[in-house]
PDB file of C-alpha atoms in Angstrom:
ATOM      1  CA  MET A   1    -139.649 -17.716 -48.264  1.00  0.00           C
ATOM      2  CA  SER A   2    -140.347 -14.057 -48.920  1.00  0.00           C
ATOM      3  CA  ILE A   3    -138.962 -11.338 -46.675  1.00  0.00           C
ATOM      4  CA  PRO A   4    -141.565  -9.027 -45.148  1.00  0.00           C
ATOM      5  CA  ALA A   5    -141.379  -5.605 -46.782  1.00  0.00           C
ATOM      6  CA  SER A   6    -142.135  -3.509 -43.739  1.00  0.00           C
ATOM      7  CA  HIS A   7    -139.134  -1.497 -42.562  1.00  0.00           C
ATOM      8  CA  ASP A   8    -140.779  -0.966 -39.216  1.00  0.00           C
ATOM      9  CA  SER A   9    -140.875  -4.583 -38.233  1.00  0.00           C
ATOM     10  CA  TYR A  10    -137.384  -5.345 -39.642  1.00  0.00           C
ATOM     11  CA  PRO A  11    -135.488  -2.111 -39.224  1.00  0.00           C
ATOM     12  CA  TYR A  12    -132.087  -3.808 -39.540  1.00  0.00           C
ATOM     13  CA  GLN A  13    -133.026  -6.034 -42.414  1.00  0.00           C
ATOM     14  CA  GLN A  14    -130.458  -4.419 -44.756  1.00  0.00           C
ATOM     15  CA  GLU A  15    -127.723  -3.951 -42.236  1.00  0.00           C
ATOM     16  CA  LEU A  16    -124.877  -6.335 -41.895  1.00  0.00           C
ATOM     17  CA  ILE A  17    -123.927  -7.451 -38.428  1.00  0.00           C
ATOM     18  CA  TRP A  18    -120.220  -7.105 -37.683  1.00  0.00           C
ATOM     19  CA  SER A  19    -118.945  -9.648 -35.195  1.00  0.00           C
ATOM     20  CA  ARG A  20    -116.329  -8.741 -32.638  1.00  0.00           C
ATOM     21  CA  SER A  21    -113.527 -10.361 -34.658  1.00  0.00           C
ATOM     22  CA  GLU A  22    -114.752  -8.695 -37.841  1.00  0.00           C
ATOM     23  CA  ARG A  23    -114.681  -5.329 -36.109  1.00  0.00           C
ATOM     24  CA  THR A  24    -111.070  -5.894 -35.184  1.00  0.00           C
ATOM     25  CA  ILE A  25    -110.172  -6.799 -38.758  1.00  0.00           C
ATOM     26  CA  ALA A  26    -112.110  -3.808 -40.098  1.00  0.00           C
ATOM     27  CA  ARG A  27    -110.486  -1.363 -37.700  1.00  0.00           C
ATOM     28  CA  THR A  28    -107.004  -2.631 -38.524  1.00  0.00           C
ATOM     29  CA  ALA A  29    -107.578  -2.454 -42.280  1.00  0.00           C
ATOM     30  CA  PHE A  30    -109.194   0.981 -42.030  1.00  0.00           C
ATOM     31  CA  ASP A  31    -106.379   2.426 -39.919  1.00  0.00           C
ATOM     32  CA  ALA A  32    -103.727   0.932 -42.177  1.00  0.00           C
ATOM     33  CA  ALA A  33    -105.245   2.452 -45.316  1.00  0.00           C
ATOM     34  CA  LEU A  34    -105.729   5.815 -43.625  1.00  0.00           C
ATOM     35  CA  GLY A  35    -102.160   5.753 -42.334  1.00  0.00           C
ATOM     36  CA  ARG A  36    -100.816   5.019 -45.813  1.00  0.00           C
ATOM     37  CA  GLU A  37    -102.876   7.773 -47.397  1.00  0.00           C
ATOM     38  CA  LEU A  38    -101.753  10.303 -44.778  1.00  0.00           C
ATOM     39  CA  HIS A  39     -98.150   9.212 -45.264  1.00  0.00           C
ATOM     40  CA  GLU A  40     -98.563   9.874 -48.981  1.00  0.00           C
ATOM     41  CA  VAL A  41     -99.893  13.385 -48.278  1.00  0.00           C
ATOM     42  CA  ILE A  42     -97.008  14.061 -45.889  1.00  0.00           C
ATOM     43  CA  GLN A  43     -94.431  12.985 -48.485  1.00  0.00           C
ATOM     44  CA  LYS A  44     -96.093  15.030 -51.218  1.00  0.00           C
ATOM     45  CA  THR A  45     -96.301  18.083 -48.929  1.00  0.00           C
ATOM     46  CA  LYS A  46     -92.601  17.915 -48.083  1.00  0.00           C
ATOM     47  CA  GLN A  47     -91.789  17.589 -51.763  1.00  0.00           C
ATOM     48  CA  MET A  48     -94.010  20.534 -52.754  1.00  0.00           C
ATOM     49  CA  ALA A  49     -92.601  22.655 -49.911  1.00  0.00           C
ATOM     50  CA  ASN A  50     -89.053  21.972 -51.008  1.00  0.00           C
ATOM     51  CA  GLY A  51     -89.934  23.121 -54.497  1.00  0.00           C
ATOM     52  CA  ILE A  52     -91.513  26.447 -53.453  1.00  0.00           C
ATOM     53  CA  ARG A  53     -89.923  29.327 -55.332  1.00  0.00           C
ATOM     54  CA  GLN A  54     -92.634  32.003 -55.427  1.00  0.00           C
ATOM     55  CA  SER A  55     -95.890  32.931 -53.768  1.00  0.00           C
ATOM     56  CA  ALA A  56     -98.053  31.036 -56.278  1.00  0.00           C
ATOM     57  CA  ASP A  57     -96.351  27.824 -55.119  1.00  0.00           C
ATOM     58  CA  LEU A  58     -97.370  28.623 -51.526  1.00  0.00           C
ATOM     59  CA  TRP A  59    -101.043  28.899 -52.394  1.00  0.00           C
ATOM     60  CA  ASP A  60    -100.846  25.800 -54.584  1.00  0.00           C
ATOM     61  CA  LEU A  61     -99.663  23.937 -51.509  1.00  0.00           C
ATOM     62  CA  GLU A  62    -102.449  25.435 -49.411  1.00  0.00           C
ATOM     63  CA  HIS A  63    -105.080  24.348 -51.939  1.00  0.00           C
ATOM     64  CA  TYR A  64    -103.556  20.880 -52.213  1.00  0.00           C
ATOM     65  CA  LEU A  65    -103.769  20.456 -48.424  1.00  0.00           C
ATOM     66  CA  THR A  66    -107.353  21.726 -48.244  1.00  0.00           C
ATOM     67  CA  ARG A  67    -108.444  19.428 -51.051  1.00  0.00           C
ATOM     68  CA  ARG A  68    -106.749  16.354 -49.547  1.00  0.00           C
ATOM     69  CA  ARG A  69    -108.089  17.062 -46.064  1.00  0.00           C
ATOM     70  CA  LYS A  70    -111.651  17.234 -47.385  1.00  0.00           C
ATOM     71  CA  GLU A  71    -111.216  14.089 -49.498  1.00  0.00           C
ATOM     72  CA  ILE A  72    -109.824  12.134 -46.551  1.00  0.00           C
ATOM     73  CA  ASP A  73    -112.521  13.385 -44.184  1.00  0.00           C
ATOM     74  CA  ARG A  74    -115.191  12.297 -46.637  1.00  0.00           C
ATOM     75  CA  LYS A  75    -113.624   8.951 -47.502  1.00  0.00           C
ATOM     76  CA  TYR A  76    -112.721   7.556 -44.091  1.00  0.00           C
ATOM     77  CA  ASP A  77    -116.132   7.214 -42.483  1.00  0.00           C
ATOM     78  CA  TYR A  78    -116.008   4.506 -39.822  1.00  0.00           C
ATOM     79  CA  ARG A  79    -119.691   3.821 -39.387  1.00  0.00           C
ATOM     80  CA  TYR A  80    -120.693   0.190 -39.778  1.00  0.00           C
ATOM     81  CA  SER A  81    -123.492   1.317 -42.081  1.00  0.00           C
ATOM     82  CA  GLN A  82    -120.868   2.854 -44.416  1.00  0.00           C
ATOM     83  CA  LEU A  83    -118.027   0.438 -44.039  1.00  0.00           C
ATOM     84  CA  THR A  84    -118.620  -1.837 -47.029  1.00  0.00           C
ATOM     85  CA  GLN A  85    -118.670   1.225 -49.298  1.00  0.00           C
ATOM     86  CA  VAL A  86    -115.570   2.633 -47.620  1.00  0.00           C
ATOM     87  CA  PHE A  87    -113.675  -0.625 -48.128  1.00  0.00           C
ATOM     88  CA  GLY A  88    -115.063  -0.989 -51.642  1.00  0.00           C
ATOM     89  CA  ARG A  89    -113.672   2.419 -52.531  1.00  0.00           C
ATOM     90  CA  LEU A  90    -110.322   1.670 -50.928  1.00  0.00           C
ATOM     91  CA  LEU A  91    -110.081  -1.589 -52.887  1.00  0.00           C
ATOM     92  CA  TYR A  92    -110.979   0.228 -56.085  1.00  0.00           C
ATOM     93  CA  GLU A  93    -108.340   2.889 -55.391  1.00  0.00           C
ATOM     94  CA  LYS A  94    -105.824   0.140 -54.575  1.00  0.00           C
ATOM     95  CA  ARG A  95    -105.316   1.607 -51.143  1.00  0.00           C
ATOM     96  CA  LEU A  96    -106.260  -1.705 -49.593  1.00  0.00           C
ATOM     97  CA  ARG A  97    -105.411  -5.261 -50.602  1.00  0.00           C
ATOM     98  CA  GLU A  98    -108.155  -7.830 -50.358  1.00  0.00           C
ATOM     99  CA  GLU A  99    -105.973  -9.958 -48.058  1.00  0.00           C
ATOM    100  CA  GLU A 100    -106.250  -7.241 -45.436  1.00  0.00           C
ATOM    101  CA  LEU A 101    -109.962  -7.981 -45.244  1.00  0.00           C
ATOM    102  CA  SER A 102    -109.582 -11.748 -44.891  1.00  0.00           C
ATOM    103  CA  GLY A 103    -111.566 -13.005 -41.936  1.00  0.00           C
ATOM    104  CA  LEU A 104    -114.614 -10.926 -42.827  1.00  0.00           C
ATOM    105  CA  ARG A 105    -117.661 -12.997 -43.626  1.00  0.00           C
ATOM    106  CA  GLU A 106    -118.661 -13.539 -47.209  1.00  0.00           C
ATOM    107  CA  ASP A 107    -121.705 -11.229 -46.911  1.00  0.00           C
ATOM    108  CA  LYS A 108    -119.363  -8.263 -46.274  1.00  0.00           C
ATOM    109  CA  LEU A 109    -116.777  -9.263 -48.860  1.00  0.00           C
ATOM    110  CA  LYS A 110    -119.453  -9.664 -51.509  1.00  0.00           C
ATOM    111  CA  SER A 111    -120.816  -6.217 -50.797  1.00  0.00           C
ATOM    112  CA  ILE A 112    -117.324  -4.667 -50.718  1.00  0.00           C
ATOM    113  CA  ARG A 113    -116.280  -6.258 -54.032  1.00  0.00           C
ATOM    114  CA  SER A 114    -119.566  -5.281 -55.575  1.00  0.00           C
ATOM    115  CA  PHE A 115    -119.072  -1.617 -54.664  1.00  0.00           C
ATOM    116  CA  ALA A 116    -115.476  -1.673 -55.945  1.00  0.00           C
ATOM    117  CA  ARG A 117    -116.750  -3.094 -59.225  1.00  0.00           C
ATOM    118  CA  PHE A 118    -119.456  -0.463 -59.420  1.00  0.00           C
ATOM    119  CA  LEU A 119    -116.850   2.321 -59.051  1.00  0.00           C
ATOM    120  CA  ALA A 120    -114.626   0.756 -61.688  1.00  0.00           C
ATOM    121  CA  GLU A 121    -117.503   0.448 -64.136  1.00  0.00           C
ATOM    122  CA  ASP A 122    -118.665   3.935 -63.330  1.00  0.00           C
ATOM    123  CA  ALA A 123    -115.183   5.350 -64.025  1.00  0.00           C
ATOM    124  CA  ALA A 124    -114.929   3.442 -67.301  1.00  0.00           C
ATOM    125  CA  ALA A 125    -118.357   4.590 -68.546  1.00  0.00           C
TER     126      ALA A 125
ATOM    127  CA  MET B   1    -109.651  80.793 -43.551  1.00  0.00           C
ATOM    128  CA  SER B   2    -112.235  78.063 -43.042  1.00  0.00           C
ATOM    129  CA  ILE B   3    -112.524  75.164 -45.449  1.00  0.00           C
ATOM    130  CA  PRO B   4    -115.956  74.756 -47.007  1.00  0.00           C
ATOM    131  CA  ALA B   5    -117.654  71.681 -45.534  1.00  0.00           C
ATOM    132  CA  SER B   6    -119.405  70.513 -48.653  1.00  0.00           C
ATOM    133  CA  HIS B   7    -117.906  67.293 -49.952  1.00  0.00           C
ATOM    134  CA  ASP B   8    -119.548  67.881 -53.292  1.00  0.00           C
ATOM    135  CA  SER B   9    -117.623  70.991 -54.105  1.00  0.00           C
ATOM    136  CA  TYR B  10    -114.292  69.656 -52.729  1.00  0.00           C
ATOM    137  CA  PRO B  11    -114.505  65.967 -53.366  1.00  0.00           C
ATOM    138  CA  TYR B  12    -110.730  65.450 -53.221  1.00  0.00           C
ATOM    139  CA  GLN B  13    -110.120  67.728 -50.314  1.00  0.00           C
ATOM    140  CA  GLN B  14    -108.829  64.882 -48.099  1.00  0.00           C
ATOM    141  CA  GLU B  15    -106.958  62.984 -50.757  1.00  0.00           C
ATOM    142  CA  LEU B  16    -103.261  63.279 -51.212  1.00  0.00           C
ATOM    143  CA  ILE B  17    -101.934  63.665 -54.715  1.00  0.00           C
ATOM    144  CA  TRP B  18     -99.118  61.274 -55.543  1.00  0.00           C
ATOM    145  CA  SER B  19     -96.669  62.652 -58.088  1.00  0.00           C
ATOM    146  CA  ARG B  20     -95.087  60.421 -60.699  1.00  0.00           C
ATOM    147  CA  SER B  21     -91.825  60.175 -58.773  1.00  0.00           C
ATOM    148  CA  GLU B  22     -93.697  59.459 -55.540  1.00  0.00           C
ATOM    149  CA  ARG B  23     -95.594  56.672 -57.257  1.00  0.00           C
ATOM    150  CA  THR B  24     -92.324  55.080 -58.276  1.00  0.00           C
ATOM    151  CA  ILE B  25     -90.977  55.284 -54.728  1.00  0.00           C
ATOM    152  CA  ALA B  26     -94.236  53.925 -53.329  1.00  0.00           C
ATOM    153  CA  ARG B  27     -94.354  51.024 -55.751  1.00  0.00           C
ATOM    154  CA  THR B  28     -90.756  50.064 -55.007  1.00  0.00           C
ATOM    155  CA  ALA B  29     -91.226  50.215 -51.240  1.00  0.00           C
ATOM    156  CA  PHE B  30     -94.515  48.322 -51.432  1.00  0.00           C
ATOM    157  CA  ASP B  31     -93.087  45.541 -53.598  1.00  0.00           C
ATOM    158  CA  ALA B  32     -89.992  45.242 -51.422  1.00  0.00           C
ATOM    159  CA  ALA B  33     -92.036  44.820 -48.228  1.00  0.00           C
ATOM    160  CA  LEU B  34     -94.379  42.350 -49.889  1.00  0.00           C
ATOM    161  CA  GLY B  35     -91.451  40.389 -51.264  1.00  0.00           C
ATOM    162  CA  ARG B  36     -89.856  40.199 -47.824  1.00  0.00           C
ATOM    163  CA  GLU B  37     -93.066  39.091 -46.170  1.00  0.00           C
ATOM    164  CA  LEU B  38     -93.653  36.396 -48.796  1.00  0.00           C
ATOM    165  CA  HIS B  39     -90.058  35.237 -48.415  1.00  0.00           C
ATOM    166  CA  GLU B  40     -90.686  34.904 -44.680  1.00  0.00           C
ATOM    167  CA  VAL B  41     -93.800  32.762 -45.328  1.00  0.00           C
ATOM    168  CA  ILE B  42     -91.866  30.596 -47.769  1.00  0.00           C
ATOM    169  CA  GLN B  43     -89.086  29.978 -45.248  1.00  0.00           C
ATOM    170  CA  LYS B  44     -91.543  29.230 -42.455  1.00  0.00           C
ATOM    171  CA  THR B  45     -93.491  26.860 -44.721  1.00  0.00           C
ATOM    172  CA  LYS B  46     -90.384  24.892 -45.660  1.00  0.00           C
ATOM    173  CA  GLN B  47     -89.443  24.678 -41.999  1.00  0.00           C
ATOM    174  CA  MET B  48     -92.936  23.516 -40.943  1.00  0.00           C
ATOM    175  CA  ALA B  49     -93.053  20.990 -43.791  1.00  0.00           C
ATOM    176  CA  ASN B  50     -89.705  19.523 -42.778  1.00  0.00           C
ATOM    177  CA  GLY B  51     -91.018  19.049 -39.261  1.00  0.00           C
ATOM    178  CA  ILE B  52     -94.221  17.224 -40.238  1.00  0.00           C
ATOM    179  CA  ARG B  53     -94.518  13.935 -38.370  1.00  0.00           C
ATOM    180  CA  GLN B  54     -98.265  13.282 -38.195  1.00  0.00           C
ATOM    181  CA  SER B  55    -101.508  14.364 -39.776  1.00  0.00           C
ATOM    182  CA  ALA B  56    -102.153  17.156 -37.236  1.00  0.00           C
ATOM    183  CA  ASP B  57     -98.960  18.834 -38.458  1.00  0.00           C
ATOM    184  CA  LEU B  58    -100.338  18.786 -42.027  1.00  0.00           C
ATOM    185  CA  TRP B  59    -103.486  20.628 -41.064  1.00  0.00           C
ATOM    186  CA  ASP B  60    -101.512  23.063 -38.907  1.00  0.00           C
ATOM    187  CA  LEU B  61     -99.549  23.936 -42.032  1.00  0.00           C
ATOM    188  CA  GLU B  62    -102.745  24.300 -44.044  1.00  0.00           C
ATOM    189  CA  HIS B  63    -104.222  26.683 -41.468  1.00  0.00           C
ATOM    190  CA  TYR B  64    -100.998  28.661 -41.238  1.00  0.00           C
ATOM    191  CA  LEU B  65    -101.016  29.162 -45.033  1.00  0.00           C
ATOM    192  CA  THR B  66    -104.685  30.155 -45.115  1.00  0.00           C
ATOM    193  CA  ARG B  67    -104.196  32.661 -42.312  1.00  0.00           C
ATOM    194  CA  ARG B  68    -101.086  34.218 -43.863  1.00  0.00           C
ATOM    195  CA  ARG B  69    -102.680  34.428 -47.315  1.00  0.00           C
ATOM    196  CA  LYS B  70    -105.658  36.306 -45.895  1.00  0.00           C
ATOM    197  CA  GLU B  71    -103.477  38.630 -43.830  1.00  0.00           C
ATOM    198  CA  ILE B  72    -101.298  39.469 -46.810  1.00  0.00           C
ATOM    199  CA  ASP B  73    -104.279  39.984 -49.122  1.00  0.00           C
ATOM    200  CA  ARG B  74    -105.784  42.388 -46.615  1.00  0.00           C
ATOM    201  CA  LYS B  75    -102.578  44.242 -45.801  1.00  0.00           C
ATOM    202  CA  TYR B  76    -101.118  44.913 -49.238  1.00  0.00           C
ATOM    203  CA  ASP B  77    -103.761  47.135 -50.757  1.00  0.00           C
ATOM    204  CA  TYR B  78    -102.183  49.315 -53.441  1.00  0.00           C
ATOM    205  CA  ARG B  79    -104.839  51.986 -53.793  1.00  0.00           C
ATOM    206  CA  TYR B  80    -103.601  55.525 -53.407  1.00  0.00           C
ATOM    207  CA  SER B  81    -106.472  56.178 -51.017  1.00  0.00           C
ATOM    208  CA  GLN B  82    -105.143  53.389 -48.746  1.00  0.00           C
ATOM    209  CA  LEU B  83    -101.428  53.779 -49.207  1.00  0.00           C
ATOM    210  CA  THR B  84    -100.548  55.954 -46.201  1.00  0.00           C
ATOM    211  CA  GLN B  85    -102.287  53.454 -43.926  1.00  0.00           C
ATOM    212  CA  VAL B  86    -100.581  50.547 -45.678  1.00  0.00           C
ATOM    213  CA  PHE B  87     -97.157  52.134 -45.229  1.00  0.00           C
ATOM    214  CA  GLY B  88     -98.012  53.192 -41.686  1.00  0.00           C
ATOM    215  CA  ARG B  89     -98.776  49.601 -40.797  1.00  0.00           C
ATOM    216  CA  LEU B  90     -95.625  48.323 -42.500  1.00  0.00           C
ATOM    217  CA  LEU B  91     -93.523  50.845 -40.556  1.00  0.00           C
ATOM    218  CA  TYR B  92     -95.237  49.833 -37.327  1.00  0.00           C
ATOM    219  CA  GLU B  93     -94.586  46.147 -38.071  1.00  0.00           C
ATOM    220  CA  LYS B  94     -90.971  46.983 -38.965  1.00  0.00           C
ATOM    221  CA  ARG B  95     -91.478  45.504 -42.390  1.00  0.00           C
ATOM    222  CA  LEU B  96     -90.416  48.780 -43.960  1.00  0.00           C
ATOM    223  CA  ARG B  97     -87.653  51.199 -42.997  1.00  0.00           C
ATOM    224  CA  GLU B  98     -88.444  54.890 -43.190  1.00  0.00           C
ATOM    225  CA  GLU B  99     -85.502  55.406 -45.570  1.00  0.00           C
ATOM    226  CA  GLU B 100     -87.352  53.347 -48.161  1.00  0.00           C
ATOM    227  CA  LEU B 101     -89.980  56.087 -48.264  1.00  0.00           C
ATOM    228  CA  SER B 102     -87.547  58.950 -48.628  1.00  0.00           C
ATOM    229  CA  GLY B 103     -88.525  61.141 -51.548  1.00  0.00           C
ATOM    230  CA  LEU B 104     -92.191  61.153 -50.571  1.00  0.00           C
ATOM    231  CA  ARG B 105     -93.497  64.605 -49.723  1.00  0.00           C
ATOM    232  CA  GLU B 106     -93.913  65.580 -46.120  1.00  0.00           C
ATOM    233  CA  ASP B 107     -97.733  65.427 -46.320  1.00  0.00           C
ATOM    234  CA  LYS B 108     -97.522  61.652 -46.992  1.00  0.00           C
ATOM    235  CA  LEU B 109     -94.760  60.991 -44.473  1.00  0.00           C
ATOM    236  CA  LYS B 110     -96.645  62.828 -41.764  1.00  0.00           C
ATOM    237  CA  SER B 111     -99.764  60.786 -42.412  1.00  0.00           C
ATOM    238  CA  ILE B 112     -97.775  57.520 -42.568  1.00  0.00           C
ATOM    239  CA  ARG B 113     -95.929  58.197 -39.301  1.00  0.00           C
ATOM    240  CA  SER B 114     -99.158  59.255 -37.665  1.00  0.00           C
ATOM    241  CA  PHE B 115    -100.868  55.964 -38.561  1.00  0.00           C
ATOM    242  CA  ALA B 116     -97.857  53.953 -37.369  1.00  0.00           C
ATOM    243  CA  ARG B 117     -98.004  55.822 -34.073  1.00  0.00           C
ATOM    244  CA  PHE B 118    -101.736  55.192 -33.807  1.00  0.00           C
ATOM    245  CA  LEU B 119    -101.177  51.427 -34.221  1.00  0.00           C
ATOM    246  CA  ALA B 120     -98.395  51.425 -31.636  1.00  0.00           C
ATOM    247  CA  GLU B 121    -100.534  53.293 -29.124  1.00  0.00           C
ATOM    248  CA  ASP B 122    -103.510  51.086 -29.894  1.00  0.00           C
ATOM    249  CA  ALA B 123    -101.430  47.945 -29.262  1.00  0.00           C
ATOM    250  CA  ALA B 124    -100.078  49.357 -26.000  1.00  0.00           C
ATOM    251  CA  ALA B 125    -103.528  50.347 -24.706  1.00  0.00           C
TER     252      ALA B 125
END
């Protein structure tokens, strides 16, 4: 059976539906990965600060913080329309283990794995 | 005797001439104040970094560093045309002791003290 092509009559055709239990799993996994990444930035910041000897080290720390803030802002986008890409990237970066996503339906997991694979292939190219 | 008003014929009329020995004194005082201010930022940064508990503290540190970098860039302007204002501000902020400027000619000291006084009066107004 072919799927009608009109976006008007099937506006959500491409969007995955996240059930209530899936939303809980997603939120938990998302927050855990974000918490770990922030913890990493905190540790690195303390380490860089301890090593500051001269003014150039100060501005290196400033630029590190600016760069990491922007990366984190961009990466952790909790919109359901973005979430499979977000999780795919986190899997690819090994910031999330696949077990943390268990309980999501296969349609999500397939899309998440596929995006992780795409990033890996893209990096290798 | 009146001073001719034309800027063309007396282009340097308002500019102070810094002798070689005055330049040495100025450079030393300037570098000492800058060094002290940077040392202060380094100490404060280490202290803030040690106290980081959550992500908001990270971005507070980032904004502190950005603000201090811009302030310092703006304040420490080693052009002879700016130097009496620079030293005036440093005196006003108690980042420089007047003894560190001793050896400068009275024309510079008068201008420096006058700008420090202006800033003090401006802040009190």
